[in-house]
């Protein structure tokens, strides 16, 4: 089921309220909004876009995985977005764990929240589609599809395609309960594969070579003779020369 809203605080928050009001189904529920007046990004940041200029939606699912494994589905959604854009001849990359980038700039962000009381998870996706310009403070690191391709995107078709790919990819995850069947495809999309990255670990920043992901979606970073596993919740990773 898809609920289309003109305005909401945040599509993630809307779904949280539906869950708190007792919505509990095995079927995926999707909410879209033309405008969010309190859109949320990762790490407590806000996510601000002009009405109608971005595709913003959240899905709520009850995954057949333990909640601790649900962070894998964030990577799965990133791959679904990448595949849907690729079907429209828009080639993008993934900056681990779940940013979609084009020409070194961010095009899409994903915010996943787990509801431990109900076992549901909410995956919120914001894709910069039809913005004609980026605010000055974001213009070095963010972009839109229109800015990159000169083409406007039809939000309904893109959403349908993302949800189709997400469903197909989730089936593959449920076959093995991990990302082993998707790892190769995800790694092909990974912009930093075999490149030098900086891991912004709160316990100490370090550099290393990105070697890909393991079957649970943790980033593998080679530091000398050691391979460190980076868990998405704890840290962020940058290319050594900038955002990507
Ligand atoms: C990020 O910081 O990269 C994540 C951004 C996620 C934005 C989307 S827009 C739809 C959904 N609702 C929100 O409030 N946030 C997510």
XYZ file of N, CA and C and ligand atoms in Angstrom:
748
model
N 0.841 -1.194 0.000
C 0.000 0.000 0.000
C 0.889 1.262 0.000
N 0.457 2.272 -0.746
C 1.207 3.534 -0.785
C 0.291 4.684 -0.361
N 0.745 5.470 0.601
C 0.003 6.666 1.024
C 0.767 7.881 0.492
N 0.081 8.723 -0.276
C 0.731 9.921 -0.831
C 0.250 11.162 -0.073
N 1.178 11.901 0.505
C 0.814 13.091 1.287
C 1.363 14.337 0.596
N 0.647 15.446 0.755
C 1.185 16.713 0.249
C 2.270 17.217 1.196
N 1.930 17.283 2.490
C 2.880 17.810 3.468
C 2.839 16.963 4.731
N 3.995 16.782 5.332
C 4.097 16.017 6.575
C 5.330 16.528 7.310
N 5.459 16.226 8.600
C 6.700 16.609 9.267
C 7.867 15.810 8.665
N 7.730 14.481 8.732
C 8.747 13.596 8.174
C 8.038 12.280 7.866
N 8.313 11.705 6.707
C 7.643 10.437 6.358
C 8.043 9.325 7.340
N 9.276 9.381 7.861
C 9.667 8.400 8.890
C 8.795 8.553 10.140
N 8.611 9.824 10.558
C 7.813 10.067 11.772
C 6.360 9.662 11.556
N 5.842 9.886 10.357
C 4.455 9.503 10.049
C 4.276 7.993 10.246
N 5.247 7.223 9.735
C 5.144 5.764 9.874
C 5.321 5.327 11.326
N 6.156 6.034 12.063
C 6.301 5.703 13.496
C 4.971 5.883 14.202
N 4.272 6.963 13.854
C 2.964 7.188 14.493
C 1.982 6.089 14.096
N 2.046 5.652 12.819
C 1.133 4.573 12.413
C 1.412 3.300 13.210
N 2.687 3.045 13.427
C 3.054 1.862 14.215
C 2.560 2.009 15.655
N 2.769 3.207 16.231
C 2.330 3.437 17.620
C 0.812 3.315 17.735
N 0.104 3.640 16.631
C -1.364 3.526 16.635
C -1.822 2.091 16.354
N -0.878 1.172 16.219
C -1.250 -0.239 16.101
C -1.126 -0.824 14.710
N -0.630 -0.044 13.729
C -0.482 -0.627 12.393
C 0.578 -1.719 12.447
N 0.180 -2.921 12.048
C 1.103 -4.062 12.150
C 0.757 -5.034 11.037
N 1.546 -5.013 9.963
C 1.214 -5.872 8.832
C 2.510 -6.429 8.268
N 2.394 -7.607 7.646
C 3.586 -8.163 6.995
C 3.832 -7.504 5.646
N 2.789 -6.828 5.161
C 2.933 -6.157 3.862
C 3.704 -4.853 4.040
N 4.484 -4.490 3.036
C 5.240 -3.237 3.130
C 4.300 -2.034 2.971
N 4.486 -1.055 3.819
C 3.690 0.177 3.725
C 4.634 1.317 3.323
N 4.212 2.088 2.314
C 5.061 3.179 1.812
C 4.330 4.511 1.976
N 5.050 5.530 2.423
C 4.486 6.880 2.512
C 5.384 7.830 1.730
N 4.757 8.626 0.858
C 5.531 9.648 0.152
C 5.019 11.023 0.577
N 5.832 12.040 0.378
C 5.374 13.410 0.647
C 5.988 14.351 -0.381
N 5.177 15.326 -0.784
C 5.702 16.377 -1.672
C 6.643 17.287 -0.899
N 6.306 17.445 0.412
C 7.085 18.387 1.226
C 7.148 17.886 2.662
N 8.331 17.956 3.261
C 8.481 17.637 4.681
C 8.870 18.927 5.402
N 8.126 19.267 6.454
C 8.506 20.497 7.152
C 9.513 20.242 8.282
N 9.773 18.967 8.600
C 10.824 18.633 9.574
C 11.558 17.370 9.132
N 11.984 17.363 7.873
C 12.678 16.182 7.354
C 13.948 15.902 8.152
N 14.230 14.616 8.324
C 15.369 14.226 9.175
C 16.451 13.544 8.346
N 17.695 13.884 8.649
C 18.825 13.188 8.050
C 19.477 12.297 9.099
N 20.578 11.680 8.732
C 21.307 10.855 9.705
C 22.010 11.758 10.709
N 22.385 11.140 11.828
C 23.137 11.823 12.900
C 22.458 13.107 13.361
N 21.125 13.084 13.440
C 20.393 14.208 13.999
C 20.337 15.445 13.120
N 20.829 15.316 11.880
C 20.774 16.486 10.992
C 19.374 16.636 10.423
N 19.089 17.819 9.852
C 17.790 17.969 9.189
C 17.977 17.726 7.687
N 16.851 17.426 7.025
C 16.887 17.163 5.576
C 15.865 18.102 4.951
N 16.357 19.113 4.272
C 15.473 20.177 3.787
C 15.435 20.169 2.263
N 14.220 20.130 1.696
C 14.094 20.262 0.234
C 12.856 21.093 -0.084
N 12.893 21.747 -1.229
C 11.745 22.544 -1.688
C 10.604 21.597 -2.071
N 9.341 22.051 -1.926
C 8.209 21.187 -2.289
C 8.326 20.640 -3.711
N 8.140 19.325 -3.835
C 8.078 18.687 -5.159
C 9.410 18.489 -5.850
N 10.504 18.971 -5.249
C 11.766 18.934 -5.986
C 12.603 17.689 -5.702
N 12.124 16.867 -4.764
C 12.874 15.649 -4.435
C 11.873 14.504 -4.261
N 12.329 13.297 -4.514
C 11.484 12.133 -4.211
C 11.782 11.728 -2.767
N 10.770 11.860 -1.926
C 10.943 11.538 -0.504
C 9.910 10.501 -0.120
N 10.378 9.415 0.417
C 9.433 8.386 0.851
C 10.063 7.552 1.950
N 9.190 6.856 2.666
C 9.667 5.898 3.674
C 8.862 4.620 3.522
N 9.524 3.508 3.748
C 8.807 2.230 3.781
C 8.894 1.666 5.196
N 7.825 1.000 5.600
C 7.861 0.290 6.896
C 7.651 -1.183 6.593
N 8.565 -2.008 7.082
C 8.455 -3.448 6.854
C 8.700 -4.186 8.165
N 8.254 -5.428 8.153
C 8.534 -6.304 9.281
C 9.475 -7.372 8.752
N 10.775 -7.139 8.812
C 11.703 -8.031 8.116
C 11.816 -9.382 8.801
N 12.101 -10.389 7.972
C 12.335 -11.720 8.544
C 13.801 -11.839 8.942
N 14.232 -10.878 9.752
C 15.627 -10.837 10.216
C 15.594 -10.350 11.646
N 16.652 -10.633 12.407
C 16.694 -10.048 13.743
C 16.934 -8.543 13.590
N 16.461 -7.774 14.566
C 16.611 -6.316 14.434
C 18.070 -5.915 14.280
N 18.964 -6.682 14.920
C 20.383 -6.319 14.817
C 20.909 -6.506 13.386
N 20.217 -7.343 12.598
C 20.665 -7.552 11.209
C 19.998 -6.585 10.238
N 19.103 -5.753 10.766
C 18.308 -4.913 9.862
C 19.115 -3.820 9.180
N 20.285 -3.485 9.764
C 21.075 -2.441 9.111
C 21.475 -2.881 7.694
N 21.468 -4.206 7.469
C 21.792 -4.695 6.115
C 20.788 -4.160 5.094
N 19.554 -3.972 5.540
C 18.516 -3.557 4.586
C 18.708 -2.122 4.111
N 19.481 -1.364 4.883
C 19.839 -0.016 4.432
C 20.708 -0.102 3.176
N 21.646 -1.040 3.184
C 22.503 -1.220 2.019
C 21.683 -1.755 0.847
N 20.701 -2.590 1.181
C 19.844 -3.163 0.142
C 19.018 -2.055 -0.524
N 18.512 -1.125 0.285
C 17.749 -0.014 -0.295
C 18.653 0.831 -1.187
N 19.884 1.062 -0.754
C 20.809 1.846 -1.589
C 20.996 1.158 -2.947
N 21.139 -0.155 -2.915
C 21.322 -0.882 -4.169
C 20.054 -0.806 -5.027
N 18.899 -0.850 -4.387
C 17.634 -0.756 -5.125
C 17.524 0.607 -5.820
N 17.922 1.668 -5.108
C 17.874 3.008 -5.710
C 18.846 3.078 -6.886
N 20.035 2.550 -6.668
C 21.038 2.573 -7.735
C 20.532 1.834 -8.985
N 19.906 0.660 -8.768
C 19.430 -0.137 -9.906
C 18.274 0.573 -10.631
N 17.388 1.195 -9.852
C 16.256 1.887 -10.463
C 16.755 3.064 -11.308
N 17.744 3.787 -10.800
C 18.297 4.906 -11.574
C 19.009 4.386 -12.816
N 19.695 3.276 -12.662
C 20.418 2.708 -13.793
C 19.444 2.291 -14.904
N 18.254 1.779 -14.514
C 17.228 1.439 -15.520
C 16.808 2.669 -16.315
N 16.989 3.867 -15.713
C 16.644 5.106 -16.426
C 17.889 5.718 -17.072
N 18.943 4.885 -17.201
C 20.212 5.334 -17.803
C 20.909 6.413 -16.982
N 20.640 6.423 -15.681
C 21.339 7.361 -14.795
C 22.309 6.518 -13.966
N 23.593 6.657 -14.282
C 24.583 5.797 -13.619
C 25.143 6.499 -12.375
N 25.043 5.822 -11.255
C 25.469 6.395 -9.977
C 26.367 5.384 -9.253
N 26.935 5.818 -8.149
C 27.707 4.907 -7.311
C 27.159 4.946 -5.888
N 27.636 4.024 -5.069
C 27.226 4.011 -3.661
C 28.423 4.374 -2.806
N 28.215 5.358 -1.928
C 29.221 5.660 -0.912
C 28.743 4.930 0.340
N 29.541 3.979 0.798
C 29.123 3.142 1.907
C 28.703 3.988 3.104
N 27.645 3.635 3.819
C 26.832 2.451 3.551
C 25.676 2.696 2.598
N 25.193 3.952 2.518
C 23.928 4.079 1.785
C 23.711 5.432 1.122
N 24.774 6.173 0.845
C 24.571 7.392 0.051
C 24.742 7.041 -1.422
N 23.878 7.632 -2.256
C 24.046 7.464 -3.699
C 24.731 8.723 -4.218
N 25.778 8.521 -5.003
C 26.556 9.671 -5.471
C 26.689 9.655 -6.984
N 26.885 10.860 -7.511
C 27.120 11.022 -8.947
C 28.174 12.101 -9.095
N 29.201 11.835 -9.859
C 30.296 12.796 -10.027
C 30.760 13.367 -8.690
N 30.983 12.471 -7.745
C 31.558 12.839 -6.429
C 30.607 13.606 -5.521
N 29.339 13.748 -5.921
C 28.415 14.507 -5.074
C 27.215 13.650 -4.697
N 26.654 13.955 -3.515
C 25.557 13.131 -3.002
C 24.239 13.484 -3.684
N 23.536 12.405 -4.080
C 22.256 12.541 -4.779
C 21.113 12.029 -3.914
N 21.453 11.146 -2.981
C 20.393 10.466 -2.216
C 20.930 10.041 -0.862
N 20.101 10.233 0.158
C 20.459 9.759 1.494
C 19.364 8.852 2.029
N 19.746 7.980 2.934
C 18.803 6.988 3.478
C 18.922 6.981 4.996
N 17.783 7.030 5.651
C 17.758 7.012 7.121
C 16.909 5.816 7.574
N 17.566 4.877 8.230
C 16.858 3.676 8.695
C 16.673 3.743 10.203
N 15.458 3.429 10.645
C 15.177 3.426 12.080
C 14.471 2.122 12.429
N 14.925 1.495 13.520
C 14.317 0.227 13.945
C 13.379 0.493 15.116
N 12.213 -0.119 15.073
C 11.257 0.010 16.180
C 11.329 -1.285 16.983
N 12.093 -1.248 18.068
C 12.386 -2.504 18.762
C 11.138 -3.148 19.376
N 10.147 -2.330 19.730
C 8.972 -2.920 20.389
C 8.122 -3.755 19.452
N 8.119 -3.386 18.165
C 7.240 -4.092 17.217
C 8.016 -4.941 16.214
N 9.329 -4.779 16.161
C 10.126 -5.518 15.172
C 10.011 -4.925 13.777
N 9.401 -3.743 13.676
C 9.302 -3.113 12.358
C 10.542 -2.245 12.106
N 10.860 -2.062 10.833
C 11.884 -1.059 10.529
C 11.343 -0.086 9.489
N 11.852 1.132 9.603
C 11.435 2.197 8.690
C 12.682 2.644 7.928
N 12.574 2.613 6.608
C 13.696 3.068 5.777
C 13.214 4.288 5.001
N 13.810 5.433 5.305
C 13.416 6.690 4.655
C 14.439 7.070 3.599
N 13.948 7.453 2.429
C 14.831 7.733 1.294
C 14.538 9.135 0.762
N 15.573 9.920 0.596
C 15.427 11.244 -0.021
C 16.335 11.317 -1.236
N 15.740 11.532 -2.421
C 16.540 11.595 -3.658
C 16.384 12.983 -4.255
N 17.505 13.651 -4.447
C 17.484 14.966 -5.100
C 17.256 14.740 -6.582
N 16.061 15.071 -7.033
C 15.719 14.790 -8.431
C 15.736 16.080 -9.248
N 14.771 16.954 -8.966
C 14.503 18.035 -9.908
C 14.904 19.420 -9.398
N 15.805 19.474 -8.428
C 16.285 20.783 -7.964
C 17.121 21.439 -9.068
N 16.834 22.715 -9.314
C 17.589 23.428 -10.355
C 18.889 24.007 -9.819
N 18.961 24.118 -8.518
C 20.222 24.557 -7.902
C 20.294 23.984 -6.490
N 21.489 23.949 -5.960
C 21.697 23.489 -4.583
C 22.038 24.701 -3.733
N 21.584 24.744 -2.494
C 21.983 25.849 -1.626
C 23.515 25.933 -1.547
N 23.992 27.165 -1.461
C 25.439 27.438 -1.466
C 26.226 26.486 -0.551
N 25.694 26.288 0.669
C 26.458 25.512 1.653
C 26.534 24.012 1.296
N 25.655 23.567 0.361
C 25.671 22.154 -0.020
C 26.269 21.920 -1.401
N 26.515 23.003 -2.127
C 26.801 22.836 -3.549
C 28.113 22.086 -3.824
N 29.025 22.048 -2.857
C 30.273 21.308 -3.072
C 30.091 19.808 -2.884
N 29.073 19.413 -2.114
C 28.944 17.991 -1.777
C 27.639 17.347 -2.244
N 26.664 18.169 -2.672
C 25.370 17.587 -3.049
C 24.974 18.048 -4.437
N 24.152 17.221 -5.096
C 23.688 17.568 -6.440
C 22.311 16.958 -6.654
N 21.730 17.215 -7.833
C 20.434 16.618 -8.166
C 20.555 15.938 -9.529
N 19.570 15.100 -9.839
C 19.595 14.426 -11.140
C 19.476 15.465 -12.257
N 18.596 16.454 -12.041
C 18.430 17.492 -13.070
C 19.749 18.226 -13.323
N 20.458 18.545 -12.256
C 21.720 19.268 -12.424
C 22.761 18.415 -13.160
N 22.677 17.104 -12.947
C 23.679 16.225 -13.552
C 23.346 15.813 -14.975
N 22.021 15.736 -15.273
C 21.649 15.137 -16.574
C 20.840 16.080 -17.465
N 20.398 17.209 -16.897
C 19.492 18.128 -17.620
C 18.105 17.543 -17.841
N 17.808 16.419 -17.203
C 16.479 15.805 -17.370
C 15.713 15.796 -16.054
N 14.399 16.045 -16.151
C 13.535 15.913 -14.980
C 13.156 14.447 -14.808
N 12.875 14.085 -13.577
C 12.557 12.686 -13.274
C 11.090 12.582 -12.881
N 10.423 11.560 -13.403
C 9.046 11.292 -12.986
C 9.078 10.503 -11.671
N 8.570 11.124 -10.613
C 8.693 10.529 -9.283
C 7.946 9.206 -9.158
N 6.761 9.110 -9.782
C 5.977 7.871 -9.631
C 6.717 6.685 -10.253
N 7.260 6.882 -11.471
C 7.953 5.758 -12.116
C 9.200 5.368 -11.331
N 9.918 6.381 -10.854
C 11.140 6.051 -10.105
C 10.789 5.296 -8.827
N 9.749 5.755 -8.129
C 9.360 5.066 -6.888
C 8.955 3.617 -7.180
N 8.116 3.408 -8.207
C 7.689 2.038 -8.546
C 8.901 1.144 -8.778
N 9.840 1.674 -9.513
C 11.007 0.870 -9.870
C 11.862 0.567 -8.630
N 12.015 1.546 -7.752
C 12.804 1.311 -6.527
C 12.123 0.232 -5.678
N 10.801 0.342 -5.531
C 10.101 -0.629 -4.674
C 10.179 -2.025 -5.282
N 10.112 -2.105 -6.619
C 10.255 -3.405 -7.285
C 11.635 -4.003 -6.980
N 12.669 -3.202 -7.186
C 14.032 -3.728 -6.960
C 14.249 -4.070 -5.487
N 13.717 -3.236 -4.610
C 13.906 -3.501 -3.175
C 13.295 -4.854 -2.806
N 12.100 -5.096 -3.304
C 11.423 -6.360 -3.021
C 12.245 -7.546 -3.544
N 12.721 -7.431 -4.775
C 13.506 -8.520 -5.372
C 14.795 -8.767 -4.579
N 15.448 -7.674 -4.184
C 16.720 -7.812 -3.465
C 16.483 -8.388 -2.066
N 15.376 -7.986 -1.419
C 15.081 -8.524 -0.077
C 14.891 -10.039 -0.142
N 14.264 -10.524 -1.237
C 14.081 -11.981 -1.361
C 15.435 -12.683 -1.333
N 16.424 -12.050 -1.994
C 17.765 -12.664 -2.013
C 18.395 -12.642 -0.622
N 18.129 -11.580 0.132
C 18.669 -11.516 1.507
C 18.039 -12.628 2.349
N 16.734 -12.820 2.194
C 16.040 -13.811 3.024
C 16.456 -15.244 2.681
N 17.009 -15.446 1.456
C 17.483 -16.803 1.097
C 18.625 -17.242 1.994
N 19.473 -16.293 2.380
C 20.682 -16.653 3.137
C 20.750 -15.947 4.495
N 19.807 -15.027 4.735
C 19.841 -14.175 5.927
C 21.083 -13.294 6.005
N 21.692 -13.053 4.878
C 22.790 -12.074 4.857
C 22.909 -11.506 3.438
N 24.004 -10.788 3.203
C 24.135 -10.109 1.904
C 24.977 -10.899 0.913
N 25.210 -12.193 1.209
C 26.187 -12.902 0.371
C 25.794 -12.921 -1.105
N 24.481 -12.970 -1.401
C 24.076 -13.021 -2.817
C 24.104 -11.643 -3.486
N 24.262 -10.599 -2.687
C 24.244 -9.233 -3.240
C 25.594 -8.544 -3.149
N 26.520 -9.203 -2.421
C 27.798 -8.569 -2.106
C 28.535 -8.098 -3.373
N 28.579 -8.977 -4.381
C 29.349 -8.648 -5.586
C 28.753 -7.413 -6.282
N 27.415 -7.416 -6.401
C 26.758 -6.303 -7.072
C 26.943 -4.997 -6.284
N 26.843 -5.117 -4.953
C 27.015 -3.931 -4.108
C 28.449 -3.404 -4.263
N 29.412 -4.323 -4.249
C 30.816 -3.888 -4.321
C 31.138 -3.237 -5.663
N 30.459 -3.719 -6.724
C 30.695 -3.088 -8.037
C 30.225 -1.637 -8.031
N 29.235 -1.361 -7.176
C 28.693 0.004 -7.125
C 29.461 0.898 -6.149
N 30.313 0.290 -5.338
C 30.973 1.011 -4.243
C 32.054 1.949 -4.783
N 31.869 3.262 -4.591
C 32.799 4.203 -5.221
C 34.208 4.128 -4.628
N 34.305 3.719 -3.373
C 35.640 3.765 -2.750
C 36.382 2.427 -2.836
N 35.823 1.434 -3.545
C 36.472 0.110 -3.576
C 37.909 0.252 -4.093
N 38.821 -0.290 -3.294
C 40.260 -0.246 -3.583
C 40.857 1.162 -3.512
N 40.096 2.106 -2.991
C 40.627 3.463 -2.822
C 40.974 3.708 -1.353
N 41.713 4.790 -1.125
C 42.088 5.109 0.252
C 40.952 5.874 0.930
N 40.604 5.445 2.134
C 39.522 6.107 2.866
C 40.003 6.500 4.264
N 39.313 7.508 4.803
C 39.538 7.876 6.190
C 38.327 7.434 6.993
N 38.570 6.680 8.051
C 37.473 6.225 8.902
C 37.409 7.160 10.104
N 36.272 7.861 10.215
C 36.125 8.841 11.304
C 35.551 8.130 12.527
N 36.376 7.307 13.143
C 35.959 6.557 14.325
C 36.092 7.475 15.540
N 35.026 7.569 16.377
C 35.131 8.441 17.557
C 36.311 8.076 18.457
N 36.762 6.813 18.360
C 37.903 6.413 19.208
C 39.243 6.700 18.555
N 39.219 7.267 17.372
C 40.483 7.605 16.694
C 40.335 7.405 15.201
N 40.688 8.484 14.482
C 40.569 8.457 13.025
C 41.696 7.629 12.432
N 41.450 6.889 11.367
C 42.559 6.202 10.697
C 42.296 6.106 9.197
N 43.377 5.904 8.436
C 43.266 5.725 6.983
C 43.507 4.273 6.624
N 42.947 3.866 5.508
C 43.199 2.503 5.038
C 42.665 2.367 3.633
N 42.770 1.147 3.091
C 42.275 0.886 1.735
C 40.951 0.137 1.855
N 39.956 0.631 1.160
C 38.637 -0.010 1.215
C 38.663 -1.286 0.367
N 38.376 -2.413 1.011
C 38.438 -3.694 0.291
C 37.058 -4.258 -0.032
N 35.993 -3.518 0.320
C 34.647 -4.034 0.027
C 33.871 -4.220 1.314
N 32.887 -5.143 1.280
C 32.072 -5.386 2.486
C 32.106 -6.876 2.821
N 31.754 -7.192 4.058
C 31.579 -8.608 4.395
C 30.105 -8.983 4.189
N 29.746 -10.203 4.525
C 28.379 -10.662 4.229
C 27.307 -9.979 5.070
N 27.738 -9.215 6.086
C 26.728 -8.508 6.881
C 26.688 -7.016 6.541
N 27.532 -6.604 5.602
C 27.498 -5.206 5.171
C 28.513 -4.325 5.868
N 29.349 -4.901 6.739
C 30.389 -4.073 7.365
C 31.470 -3.785 6.326
N 32.016 -2.561 6.416
C 33.052 -2.175 5.457
C 34.387 -2.791 5.874
N 35.123 -3.322 4.897
C 36.430 -3.913 5.187
C 37.508 -2.908 4.803
N 38.292 -2.509 5.785
C 39.324 -1.507 5.529
C 40.686 -2.105 5.890
N 41.561 -2.154 4.889
C 42.895 -2.731 5.099
C 43.832 -1.673 5.659
N 44.382 -1.992 6.830
C 45.342 -1.077 7.458
C 46.615 -1.883 7.693
N 47.605 -1.693 6.861
C 48.814 -2.523 6.973
C 48.443 -3.972 6.759
N 48.791 -4.834 7.747
C 48.483 -6.258 7.592
C 47.123 -6.616 8.170
N 46.448 -5.627 8.651
C 45.207 -5.859 9.381
C 44.004 -5.493 8.506
N 42.907 -6.264 8.607
C 41.657 -5.827 7.962
C 40.690 -5.446 9.078
N 40.325 -4.194 9.122
C 39.368 -3.747 10.145
C 37.967 -3.784 9.558
N 36.988 -4.157 10.431
C 35.595 -4.156 9.996
C 34.909 -2.940 10.577
N 34.286 -2.159 9.714
C 33.659 -0.923 10.170
C 32.149 -1.117 10.156
N 31.527 -0.886 11.296
C 30.073 -1.028 11.423
C 29.416 0.320 11.171
N 28.386 0.319 10.326
C 27.835 1.585 9.825
C 27.344 2.533 10.918
N 26.794 1.984 11.982
C 26.214 2.860 12.996
C 27.244 3.733 13.699
N 28.491 3.274 13.753
C 29.463 3.927 14.636
C 30.206 5.090 14.005
N 30.462 5.007 12.731
C 31.459 5.911 12.157
C 31.021 6.365 10.774
N 31.689 7.393 10.265
C 31.504 7.656 8.848
C 32.859 7.551 8.160
N 32.778 7.389 6.853
C 33.989 7.134 6.074
C 34.049 8.161 4.959
N 35.224 8.692 4.752
C 35.412 9.684 3.679
C 36.521 9.203 2.761
N 36.453 9.645 1.491
C 37.622 9.483 0.643
C 38.683 10.434 1.157
N 39.935 10.160 0.913
C 40.944 11.027 1.537
C 40.946 12.429 0.929
N 40.381 12.583 -0.299
C 40.403 13.910 -0.913
C 39.070 14.642 -0.796
N 38.144 14.145 -0.009
C 36.886 14.874 0.120
C 35.746 13.962 0.504
N 34.496 14.397 0.188
C 33.300 13.708 0.650
C 33.263 12.244 0.187
N 33.551 12.003 -1.116
C 33.483 10.623 -1.622
C 34.812 9.912 -1.422
C 20.897 11.335 5.226
O 21.226 12.087 6.147
O 21.655 11.108 4.299
C 19.562 10.649 5.270
C 18.495 11.505 4.648
C 17.142 10.819 4.635
C 16.044 11.735 4.129
C 14.754 11.007 3.947
S 13.542 11.977 3.128
C 12.318 10.796 3.496
C 12.584 10.308 4.910
N 11.950 11.165 5.879
C 12.838 11.842 6.618
O 12.549 12.670 7.515
N 14.071 11.485 6.280
C 14.074 10.500 5.221
